[in-house]
Coordinates of C-alpha atoms and ligand atoms in Angstrom, one line a residue:
X1 CA -116.7 -117.0 54.1
X2 CA -116.6 -116.8 57.9
X3 CA -113.1 -116.6 59.2
X4 CA -112.1 -119.5 61.5
X5 CA -109.1 -118.5 63.5
X6 CA -108.6 -122.1 64.7
X7 CA -108.8 -123.6 61.3
X8 CA -105.2 -123.5 60.1
X9 CA -104.4 -127.2 60.6
X10 CA -107.6 -128.4 59.1
X11 CA -107.0 -126.3 55.9
X12 CA -106.3 -128.9 53.1
X13 CA -103.3 -126.9 51.9
X14 CA -101.7 -127.1 55.3
X15 CA -101.4 -130.9 55.1
X16 CA -100.4 -130.7 51.5
X17 CA -97.6 -128.3 52.4
X18 CA -96.5 -130.8 55.0
X19 CA -96.3 -133.5 52.3
X20 CA -94.5 -131.0 50.1
X21 CA -92.0 -130.4 52.8
X22 CA -91.4 -134.1 53.2
X23 CA -90.7 -134.1 49.5
X24 CA -88.5 -130.9 49.0
X25 CA -87.8 -129.7 52.5
X26 CA -84.1 -130.5 52.2
X27 CA -83.7 -129.9 48.5
X28 CA -80.7 -127.6 47.9
X29 CA -81.1 -124.2 46.3
X30 CA -78.3 -125.4 43.9
X31 CA -80.8 -128.0 42.6
X32 CA -83.6 -125.5 42.4
X33 CA -81.5 -123.3 40.2
X34 CA -80.1 -126.3 38.2
X35 CA -83.7 -127.4 37.5
X36 CA -84.7 -123.9 36.2
X37 CA -82.1 -121.7 34.7
X38 CA -84.6 -118.8 34.5
X39 CA -85.5 -118.9 38.2
X40 CA -83.7 -115.6 38.9
X41 CA -85.9 -113.9 36.4
X42 CA -89.2 -115.6 37.0
X43 CA -89.3 -115.8 40.8
X44 CA -89.7 -112.0 41.2
X45 CA -92.5 -109.6 41.7
X46 CA -92.9 -105.8 41.6
X47 CA -95.2 -103.4 43.4
X48 CA -95.1 -99.7 44.4
X49 CA -91.6 -99.2 43.1
X50 CA -90.2 -102.2 45.0
X51 CA -88.7 -105.3 43.3
X52 CA -88.8 -108.6 45.2
X53 CA -86.5 -111.4 44.1
X54 CA -87.6 -114.5 46.0
X55 CA -85.7 -117.0 43.8
X56 CA -83.4 -117.9 46.6
X57 CA -86.3 -119.2 48.8
X58 CA -86.6 -122.9 49.0
X59 CA -89.8 -123.3 47.2
X60 CA -90.9 -124.7 43.8
X61 CA -93.9 -123.8 41.8
X62 CA -96.1 -126.3 43.6
X63 CA -95.1 -125.0 47.0
X64 CA -96.0 -121.5 45.9
X65 CA -99.4 -122.7 44.5
X66 CA -100.1 -124.4 47.8
X67 CA -99.1 -121.4 49.9
X68 CA -101.5 -119.3 47.8
X69 CA -104.2 -121.9 48.3
X70 CA -103.5 -121.8 52.0
X71 CA -104.1 -118.0 51.9
X72 CA -107.3 -118.6 50.0
X73 CA -108.5 -121.3 52.4
X74 CA -107.7 -119.0 55.3
X75 CA -109.8 -116.2 53.8
X76 CA -106.9 -113.8 53.4
X77 CA -108.6 -111.6 50.8
X78 CA -111.8 -111.3 52.8
X79 CA -109.9 -110.6 56.0
X80 CA -107.8 -107.9 54.2
X81 CA -110.9 -106.2 52.9
X82 CA -112.4 -106.3 56.4
X83 CA -109.3 -104.5 57.7
X84 CA -109.5 -101.8 54.9
X85 CA -113.2 -101.4 55.6
X86 CA -112.8 -100.8 59.3
X87 CA -114.3 -104.0 60.7
X88 CA -113.2 -104.5 64.3
X89 CA -110.6 -107.2 63.5
X90 CA -108.6 -106.4 66.7
X91 CA -111.1 -108.4 68.7
X92 CA -109.4 -108.4 72.1
X93 CA -109.6 -104.6 72.1
X94 CA -112.8 -104.4 70.0
X95 CA -111.2 -102.0 67.6
X96 CA -110.9 -101.3 63.9
X97 CA -107.4 -101.5 62.4
X98 CA -107.3 -98.6 60.1
X99 CA -103.7 -97.4 59.7
X100 CA -104.3 -97.7 56.0
X101 CA -106.8 -94.8 56.3
X102 CA -103.9 -92.6 57.4
X103 CA -102.4 -92.5 53.9
X104 CA -105.5 -92.4 51.7
X105 CA -106.0 -89.3 49.6
X106 CA -108.4 -86.6 50.8
X107 CA -110.7 -87.3 47.9
X108 CA -111.5 -90.7 49.4
X109 CA -114.2 -91.4 52.0
X110 CA -114.4 -94.1 54.5
X111 CA -117.3 -94.1 57.0
X112 CA -116.7 -95.8 60.3
X113 CA -119.4 -95.6 62.9
X114 CA -121.0 -92.8 60.8
X115 CA -117.8 -90.8 60.7
X116 CA -115.7 -90.1 57.6
X117 CA -112.4 -91.0 59.0
X118 CA -110.5 -89.8 55.9
X119 CA -111.7 -86.3 56.5
X120 CA -110.6 -86.5 60.1
X121 CA -107.1 -87.7 59.0
X122 CA -106.7 -84.8 56.6
X123 CA -107.8 -82.3 59.1
X124 CA -105.0 -83.4 61.4
X125 CA -102.5 -83.6 58.5
X126 CA -103.4 -80.0 57.6
X127 CA -103.0 -78.9 61.2
X128 CA -99.6 -80.7 61.4
X129 CA -98.6 -79.1 58.1
X130 CA -99.4 -75.6 59.2
X131 CA -97.5 -76.1 62.5
X132 CA -94.5 -77.7 60.7
X133 CA -94.3 -74.8 58.3
X134 CA -94.4 -72.3 61.2
X135 CA -91.5 -74.0 62.9
X136 CA -89.6 -74.3 59.6
X137 CA -90.2 -70.6 58.5
X138 CA -89.5 -69.4 62.1
X139 CA -92.8 -67.7 62.5
X140 CA -93.3 -69.9 65.6
X141 CA -90.8 -68.7 68.2
X142 CA -90.0 -69.9 71.7
X143 CA -90.9 -68.0 74.9
X144 CA -88.1 -65.6 74.6
X145 CA -88.6 -64.9 70.9
X146 CA -85.9 -67.2 69.5
X147 CA -86.7 -69.5 66.5
X148 CA -86.8 -73.2 67.2
X149 CA -83.6 -75.0 66.2
X150 CA -84.0 -78.2 68.2
X151 CA -86.9 -80.7 68.1
X152 CA -86.9 -83.4 70.7
X153 CA -89.5 -86.2 70.4
X154 CA -90.3 -87.8 73.7
X155 CA -92.0 -91.2 73.3
X156 CA -91.4 -94.9 73.4
X157 CA -92.3 -98.0 71.4
X158 CA -94.4 -97.0 68.4
X159 CA -94.2 -93.4 69.6
X160 CA -90.4 -93.4 69.2
X161 CA -89.2 -96.2 66.9
X162 CA -91.1 -95.0 63.8
X163 CA -90.1 -91.3 64.3
X164 CA -86.5 -92.1 64.9
X165 CA -86.3 -94.6 62.1
X166 CA -88.0 -92.2 59.7
X167 CA -85.7 -89.3 60.7
X168 CA -82.6 -91.4 60.1
X169 CA -83.9 -92.9 56.9
X170 CA -84.9 -89.5 55.5
X171 CA -82.0 -87.6 56.9
X172 CA -80.9 -86.8 53.4
X173 CA -84.1 -84.8 52.9
X174 CA -84.2 -83.0 56.3
X175 CA -83.3 -79.5 57.5
X176 CA -79.6 -79.6 58.2
X177 CA -79.7 -76.4 60.3
X178 CA -82.0 -78.1 62.9
X179 CA -81.3 -80.8 65.4
X180 CA -83.7 -83.7 65.8
X181 CA -83.4 -85.8 68.9
X182 CA -85.4 -88.7 70.2
X183 CA -85.8 -89.6 73.9
X184 CA -87.4 -92.9 74.9
X185 CA -85.6 -94.7 77.7
X186 CA -86.6 -94.0 81.2
X187 CA -82.8 -94.3 82.0
X188 CA -82.1 -90.6 82.8
X189 CA -79.0 -90.7 80.6
X190 CA -81.3 -90.6 77.6
X191 CA -82.9 -87.2 78.4
X192 CA -79.7 -85.9 79.8
X193 CA -77.6 -86.6 76.7
X194 CA -80.4 -85.4 74.4
X195 CA -80.6 -82.0 76.1
X196 CA -77.3 -81.2 77.7
X197 CA -75.9 -79.3 74.8
X198 CA -79.2 -77.7 73.7
X199 CA -80.4 -74.1 74.3
X200 CA -83.8 -74.4 76.0
X201 CA -84.9 -71.1 74.4
X202 CA -84.6 -72.8 71.0
X203 CA -86.0 -76.2 71.9
X204 CA -89.4 -77.7 71.1
X205 CA -90.5 -80.9 72.8
X206 CA -93.0 -83.2 71.1
X207 CA -94.5 -85.4 73.7
X208 CA -95.7 -88.4 71.7
X209 CA -97.9 -90.9 73.5
X210 CA -101.1 -92.5 72.3
X211 CA -102.3 -93.1 75.8
X212 CA -100.4 -90.2 77.5
X213 CA -100.0 -92.5 80.5
X214 CA -96.8 -94.4 79.5
X215 CA -94.5 -94.1 82.5
X216 CA -91.2 -93.7 80.6
X217 CA -92.7 -91.0 78.4
X218 CA -94.4 -89.1 81.3
X219 CA -91.2 -89.2 83.4
X220 CA -89.1 -87.9 80.5
X221 CA -91.7 -85.2 79.7
X222 CA -91.7 -84.0 83.3
X223 CA -87.9 -83.9 83.4
X224 CA -87.9 -82.0 80.1
X225 CA -90.4 -79.5 81.5
X226 CA -88.2 -78.8 84.5
X227 CA -85.2 -78.5 82.3
X228 CA -87.0 -76.0 80.1
X229 CA -88.3 -73.9 83.0
X230 CA -84.9 -73.7 84.5
X231 CA -83.6 -72.6 81.2
X232 CA -86.2 -69.9 80.5
X233 CA -86.3 -68.3 83.9
X234 CA -89.1 -70.4 85.4
X235 CA -92.1 -68.7 83.6
X236 CA -94.8 -71.5 83.3
X237 CA -96.4 -69.6 80.5
X238 CA -93.3 -70.6 78.4
X239 CA -94.4 -74.3 78.4
X240 CA -97.0 -73.6 75.7
X241 CA -94.4 -72.4 73.3
X242 CA -92.0 -75.3 73.9
X243 CA -94.3 -78.3 74.3
X244 CA -96.7 -79.8 71.9
X245 CA -98.4 -83.2 72.3
X246 CA -99.4 -86.0 70.0
X247 CA -102.0 -88.2 71.6
X248 CA -105.5 -89.6 71.6
X249 CA -105.9 -88.5 75.3
X250 CA -106.8 -84.8 75.4
X251 CA -107.6 -84.8 79.1
X252 CA -104.2 -86.1 80.1
X253 CA -102.5 -83.7 77.7
X254 CA -104.3 -80.8 79.3
X255 CA -103.5 -82.1 82.8
X256 CA -99.8 -82.1 81.9
X257 CA -100.2 -78.4 81.0
X258 CA -100.0 -78.5 77.3
X259 CA -102.4 -76.3 75.4
X260 CA -104.8 -78.7 73.6
X261 CA -104.6 -76.2 70.7
X262 CA -101.1 -77.6 70.3
X263 CA -102.2 -81.2 70.5
X264 CA -102.3 -83.3 67.4
X265 CA -104.7 -86.2 67.6
X266 CA -105.1 -89.6 66.3
X267 CA -107.5 -92.4 66.9
X268 CA -107.8 -95.7 68.8
X269 CA -107.9 -97.5 65.4
X270 CA -104.2 -96.7 64.9
X271 CA -102.0 -99.1 66.8
X272 CA -98.9 -97.7 68.3
X273 CA -96.6 -99.7 66.1
X274 CA -98.6 -98.7 63.0
X275 CA -98.6 -95.0 63.9
X276 CA -95.5 -93.4 62.4
X277 CA -97.6 -92.0 59.5
X278 CA -100.2 -90.5 61.9
X279 CA -99.5 -87.3 63.9
X280 CA -96.9 -89.4 65.7
X281 CA -94.8 -88.5 62.6
X282 CA -94.9 -84.8 63.5
X283 CA -91.1 -84.7 64.0
X284 CA -90.7 -86.4 60.6
X285 CA -92.9 -83.7 59.0
X286 CA -91.0 -80.9 60.6
X287 CA -87.7 -82.5 59.4
X288 CA -88.8 -83.2 55.8
X289 CA -91.5 -80.6 55.4
X290 CA -95.1 -81.4 54.7
X291 CA -94.3 -82.2 51.1
X292 CA -91.9 -84.9 52.1
X293 CA -94.4 -86.3 54.5
X294 CA -97.1 -86.3 51.8
X295 CA -94.7 -88.2 49.5
X296 CA -94.1 -90.8 52.2
X297 CA -97.9 -91.3 52.7
X298 CA -98.3 -91.7 48.9
X299 CA -95.7 -94.5 49.0
X300 CA -97.5 -96.2 51.8
X301 CA -100.8 -95.9 49.9
X302 CA -99.3 -97.2 46.7
X303 CA -98.2 -100.4 48.5
X304 CA -101.6 -100.7 50.3
X305 CA -103.3 -100.5 46.9
X306 CA -101.0 -103.1 45.5
X307 CA -101.8 -105.3 48.4
X308 CA -105.5 -104.7 48.0
X309 CA -105.7 -105.3 44.3
X310 CA -102.8 -107.4 43.0
X311 CA -103.3 -111.1 42.3
X312 CA -102.1 -113.1 45.4
X313 CA -99.4 -114.8 43.4
X314 CA -97.9 -111.4 42.3
X315 CA -98.6 -109.6 45.5
X316 CA -95.5 -108.5 47.4
X317 CA -96.8 -108.5 51.0
X318 CA -98.7 -111.8 50.3
X319 CA -95.6 -113.4 48.8
X320 CA -93.4 -112.2 51.7
X321 CA -95.9 -113.3 54.3
X322 CA -96.4 -116.7 52.8
X323 CA -92.7 -117.3 52.3
X324 CA -92.2 -116.3 56.0
X325 CA -94.9 -119.0 56.9
X326 CA -93.0 -121.6 54.8
X327 CA -89.7 -120.7 56.5
X328 CA -91.2 -120.6 60.0
X329 CA -93.7 -123.5 60.0
X330 CA -92.1 -125.9 57.6
X331 CA -88.4 -125.2 57.5
X332 CA -88.4 -124.4 61.2
X333 CA -86.6 -121.0 61.1
X334 CA -87.1 -119.2 64.4
X335 CA -85.5 -115.9 63.4
X336 CA -85.3 -113.6 60.4
X337 CA -82.4 -111.2 59.7
X338 CA -83.2 -107.9 58.1
X339 CA -80.1 -106.6 56.4
X340 CA -80.4 -103.2 54.7
X341 CA -77.5 -102.3 52.5
X342 CA -78.2 -98.6 53.1
X343 CA -76.7 -96.7 56.0
X344 CA -79.8 -94.5 56.3
X345 CA -81.8 -97.5 57.2
X346 CA -79.7 -98.3 60.2
X347 CA -82.7 -98.1 62.5
X348 CA -85.0 -100.1 60.2
X349 CA -84.3 -103.4 61.9
X350 CA -85.1 -102.0 65.3
X351 CA -88.3 -100.5 64.0
X352 CA -89.3 -103.9 62.5
X353 CA -88.6 -105.6 65.8
X354 CA -91.6 -103.9 67.3
X355 CA -93.8 -104.1 64.2
X356 CA -93.2 -107.8 63.7
X357 CA -92.8 -109.2 67.2
X358 CA -95.3 -107.1 69.1
X359 CA -97.8 -108.0 66.3
X360 CA -97.2 -111.7 65.9
X361 CA -95.6 -112.8 69.2
X362 CA -98.8 -114.4 70.3
X363 CA -99.6 -117.9 71.7
X364 CA -103.3 -118.0 71.4
X365 CA -105.7 -117.6 68.4
X366 CA -108.4 -114.9 68.2
X367 CA -110.7 -117.4 70.0
X368 CA -108.2 -117.8 72.9
X369 CA -107.2 -121.4 71.9
X370 CA -103.5 -122.2 72.5
X371 CA -101.8 -122.6 69.1
X372 CA -100.3 -125.9 68.2
X373 CA -97.8 -124.4 65.7
X374 CA -95.2 -121.8 65.8
X375 CA -96.1 -118.1 65.3
X376 CA -94.0 -114.9 64.9
X377 CA -90.3 -115.4 64.5
X378 CA -87.6 -113.1 66.0
X379 CA -86.6 -110.3 63.7
X380 CA -83.3 -108.6 64.1
X381 CA -80.6 -107.1 61.9
X382 CA -78.0 -104.5 61.2
X383 CA -77.1 -102.6 58.1
X384 CA -74.6 -104.2 55.6
X385 CA -71.7 -104.3 55.3
X386 CA -71.1 -104.0 59.0
X387 CA -73.0 -107.2 59.9
X388 CA -70.8 -109.1 57.6
X389 CA -67.9 -108.5 59.9
X390 CA -69.8 -109.6 63.0
X391 CA -72.7 -112.1 63.0
X392 CA -72.8 -113.3 59.3
X393 CA -70.4 -116.1 60.3
X394 CA -73.3 -117.8 62.2
X395 CA -75.7 -117.3 59.3
X396 CA -73.3 -118.9 56.9
X397 CA -71.9 -121.7 59.0
X398 CA -74.0 -121.9 62.2
X399 CA -76.5 -124.6 63.0
X400 CA -79.6 -122.4 62.8
X401 CA -81.4 -121.7 59.7
X402 CA -81.8 -117.9 59.4
X403 CA -83.7 -116.6 56.4
X404 CA -82.5 -113.1 55.4
X405 CA -84.2 -110.1 53.9
X406 CA -81.6 -108.1 52.0
X407 CA -82.5 -104.6 50.9
X408 CA -80.6 -102.3 48.5
X409 CA -81.1 -99.3 46.3
X410 CA -79.9 -98.8 42.8
X411 CA -78.8 -95.3 43.3
X412 CA -76.8 -93.9 46.3
X413 CA -78.0 -90.6 47.8
X414 CA -74.6 -89.1 48.4
X415 CA -71.6 -88.5 46.2
X416 CA -68.2 -89.3 47.8
X417 CA -64.9 -88.2 46.3
X418 CA -63.9 -90.6 43.5
X419 CA -60.6 -92.4 44.0
X420 CA -58.8 -95.3 42.2
X421 CA -60.5 -97.7 44.6
X422 CA -63.9 -99.2 43.5
X423 CA -66.9 -96.9 43.8
X424 CA -68.5 -97.1 47.2
X425 CA -71.9 -98.0 45.9
X426 CA -70.7 -100.6 43.4
X427 CA -68.8 -102.2 46.3
X428 CA -71.9 -102.0 48.6
X429 CA -74.1 -103.7 46.0
X430 CA -71.4 -106.3 45.1
X431 CA -71.4 -107.2 48.8
X432 CA -75.1 -107.7 49.1
X433 CA -75.3 -109.8 45.9
X434 CA -72.3 -111.8 47.1
X435 CA -73.8 -112.5 50.5
X436 CA -77.1 -113.7 49.1
X437 CA -75.4 -116.0 46.6
X438 CA -72.9 -117.3 49.1
X439 CA -75.7 -118.1 51.5
X440 CA -77.8 -119.8 48.8
X441 CA -75.2 -121.9 47.1
X442 CA -72.3 -122.2 49.6
X443 CA -69.1 -124.1 48.7
X444 CA -68.8 -127.9 48.7
X445 CA -66.0 -129.9 50.2
X446 CA -64.9 -130.8 46.7
X447 CA -64.7 -127.2 45.7
X448 CA -62.7 -126.4 48.8
X449 CA -60.3 -129.3 48.3
X450 CA -59.8 -128.3 44.7
X451 CA -58.3 -125.1 46.0
X452 CA -55.5 -127.1 47.6
X453 CA -56.7 -126.7 51.1
X454 CA -55.2 -129.2 53.6
X455 CA -57.7 -132.1 54.2
X456 CA -58.1 -131.4 57.9
X457 CA -59.0 -127.8 57.2
X458 CA -61.5 -128.6 54.4
X459 CA -64.6 -129.1 56.8
X460 CA -64.0 -125.7 58.3
X461 CA -64.2 -124.0 55.0
X462 CA -67.2 -125.8 53.7
X463 CA -70.3 -123.6 53.3
X464 CA -73.3 -125.7 53.2
X465 CA -75.4 -123.0 51.6
X466 CA -79.2 -123.6 51.2
X467 CA -79.8 -120.5 53.4
X468 CA -82.9 -118.7 51.9
X469 CA -83.2 -115.0 51.4
X470 CA -85.4 -112.3 49.8
X471 CA -83.8 -109.5 47.9
X472 CA -85.7 -106.2 48.0
X473 CA -84.6 -103.6 45.5
X474 CA -85.7 -100.0 44.7
X475 CA -84.3 -97.2 42.6
X476 CA -83.5 -94.8 45.4
X477 CA -84.3 -94.3 49.1
X478 CA -87.0 -91.5 48.9
X479 CA -89.8 -90.7 51.3
X480 CA -92.1 -92.6 48.9
X481 CA -89.9 -95.7 48.8
X482 CA -89.7 -95.6 52.6
X483 CA -93.5 -95.5 52.9
X484 CA -93.8 -98.4 50.4
X485 CA -91.2 -100.5 52.3
X486 CA -92.9 -100.0 55.6
X487 CA -96.3 -100.8 54.3
X488 CA -94.8 -103.9 52.7
X489 CA -93.7 -105.2 56.1
X490 CA -96.9 -104.1 57.8
X491 CA -99.0 -106.0 55.3
X492 CA -96.7 -109.0 55.3
X493 CA -97.1 -109.1 59.1
X494 CA -100.9 -109.0 58.6
X495 CA -100.8 -111.9 56.1
X496 CA -98.9 -114.1 58.6
X497 CA -101.3 -113.1 61.4
X498 CA -104.3 -114.1 59.3
X499 CA -102.7 -117.5 58.4
X500 CA -102.0 -118.2 62.1
X501 CA -105.4 -116.9 63.3
X502 CA -103.9 -114.6 65.9
X503 CA -104.6 -111.0 66.9
X504 CA -101.8 -109.0 65.3
X505 CA -103.0 -105.8 66.7
X506 CA -103.1 -106.2 70.5
X507 CA -100.1 -106.4 72.9
X508 CA -101.2 -107.8 76.2
X509 CA -97.8 -109.4 76.7
X510 CA -96.3 -106.1 77.6
X511 CA -98.7 -105.4 80.4
X512 CA -97.6 -107.7 83.3
X513 CA -94.1 -106.2 83.4
X514 CA -95.5 -102.7 83.6
X515 CA -97.7 -103.6 86.5
X516 CA -94.9 -105.4 88.3
X517 CA -92.6 -102.3 87.9
X518 CA -95.3 -100.2 89.6
X519 CA -95.3 -102.6 92.5
X520 CA -91.6 -102.6 92.8
X521 CA -91.1 -98.8 92.8
X522 CA -92.1 -98.3 96.5
X523 CA -89.9 -101.2 97.5
X524 CA -87.0 -99.4 95.9
X525 CA -87.8 -95.9 96.9
X526 CA -89.1 -96.3 100.5
X527 CA -88.0 -99.8 101.3
X528 CA -91.6 -100.9 101.5
X529 CA -92.2 -104.5 102.4
X530 CA -94.1 -106.5 99.8
X531 CA -94.6 -110.2 100.6
X532 CA -96.2 -110.9 97.3
X533 CA -92.8 -110.4 95.5
X534 CA -90.5 -113.4 95.1
X535 CA -87.3 -113.8 97.1
X536 CA -85.1 -113.2 94.1
X537 CA -86.7 -109.8 93.3
X538 CA -86.7 -108.8 97.0
X539 CA -83.1 -109.7 97.4
X540 CA -82.1 -107.7 94.3
X541 CA -84.2 -104.8 95.5
X542 CA -82.3 -104.9 98.8
X543 CA -79.0 -105.0 97.0
X544 CA -80.0 -102.0 95.0
X545 CA -81.0 -100.0 98.1
X546 CA -77.7 -100.9 99.8
Ligands
F6P601 O1 -95.6 -101.1 75.8 C1 -96.1 -101.3 74.6 C2 -96.8 -100.1 74.0 O2 -98.1 -100.1 74.4 C3 -96.6 -100.1 72.5 O3 -97.5 -100.8 71.9 C4 -96.7 -98.6 72.2 O4 -96.2 -98.3 71.0 C5 -95.9 -98.0 73.3 O5 -96.2 -98.9 74.5 C6 -96.1 -96.6 73.7 O6 -97.4 -96.3 74.0 P1 -97.9 -94.8 74.1 O7 -97.8 -94.2 72.7 O8 -99.3 -94.9 74.5 O9 -97.1 -94.1 75.0

């Protein structure tokens, strides 16, 4: 079957779903549950250690059947296999999309353009492992002979968000006698605060940049270099002991002065936002050890295998992707809240923002045709229960429909002193279950009035409900669960992109702003005249200079 990126609206299931929406679009979740008392048990799926309860999504059996038919009519399975096989599905950059190869076992082979990429991946993993061990066992020392105590990753976007998220998520499993910091913003405060209390003699910088040309990263790397040299007495030879690079651009790494022996490579078939399990994860590997990293890769791979082999109807990324299509294109939801009830996942929503929005924030199909339907929604979120005391009000009673992805783990990672108050983890889980139920079922005016509430106050206390959500549950946050969770979202983003017919793997939208910034720099620094700039920008630039 040849993939037709423009064929969404002519897929029979698409019009059938529209009819379906006319029929059940407004049906309340209360009714769905009244009609089927087993819904909470049956509308679930499991894969790679993750349990998905989608019973609180506004779909009936027929809707699910039609969504699966839509996936079939859009050639999802074929497209998925093409991705796993290394076909150049990133058409605008003419690249394969092979982040799944990063987590395959060394016993596998995958030939791409005559090269076994799995062997290449494991060569880099072994090099990373040897280096991480040297840092961890202190056989790698800084220029003055001191062991490394501080690791500072310098990168931005995919070269930052994955590493920082993974460090926070896996903090429980990391070396507590070491500091791990992450510098991304070109705002000088970021590098200043990350370094001001560190000893340069004990500090290693990992300059992470796929291209090694990204302005923020290069600026920060140069500042770090100067900071280091000032701290170790100015000897340039010291740079090699305190700087390593993760990049696909060996020439630029060398030009910066980093020994390419201390460069960890990856390939153009790994997109920035899909790269945290490549060498970009070097800081994660140093923090958790090579075994922790390997466990994370195994979790990724398990979810990939589930995605590749499970029936579409029982397939977690497929279900999540298709439900997202239903919510976006039929129920009209323009945002999705990701709400992990796990403090260690505090950076997970930020990580997902790039993964989802840089991937599916596209307005043309692969053929360049302007789409006539909505594509990627806005993803955002905060860990529970904090969000409950800030923005949940709008999710419960606002006028926008905001589907939620709740995440929780059965076991906590940390013991806290027991008191007479409820157990922390019981309370945490009670809250996540309560929120999902309250959003789904709400509270009617009759129920509110029955509590003796004054009639004029009743409307304020009504909770309409019918707010859909997914509940993702796993036993415990481990490196493997984290890998599986990330792969789940990666593949769900892929499913949505295939349905919409867009290129989920390019990011041309970020280019114009970068080019404009380059143009504006001389106007700010030298007061250069540039008539091509608009009057607002020029006036603001003058204001800045004054
Ligand atoms: O600006 C967007 C982007 O290209 C992202 O896709 C990427 O993750 C980030 O910049 C960083 O790029 P690099 O790793 O090449 O520095």
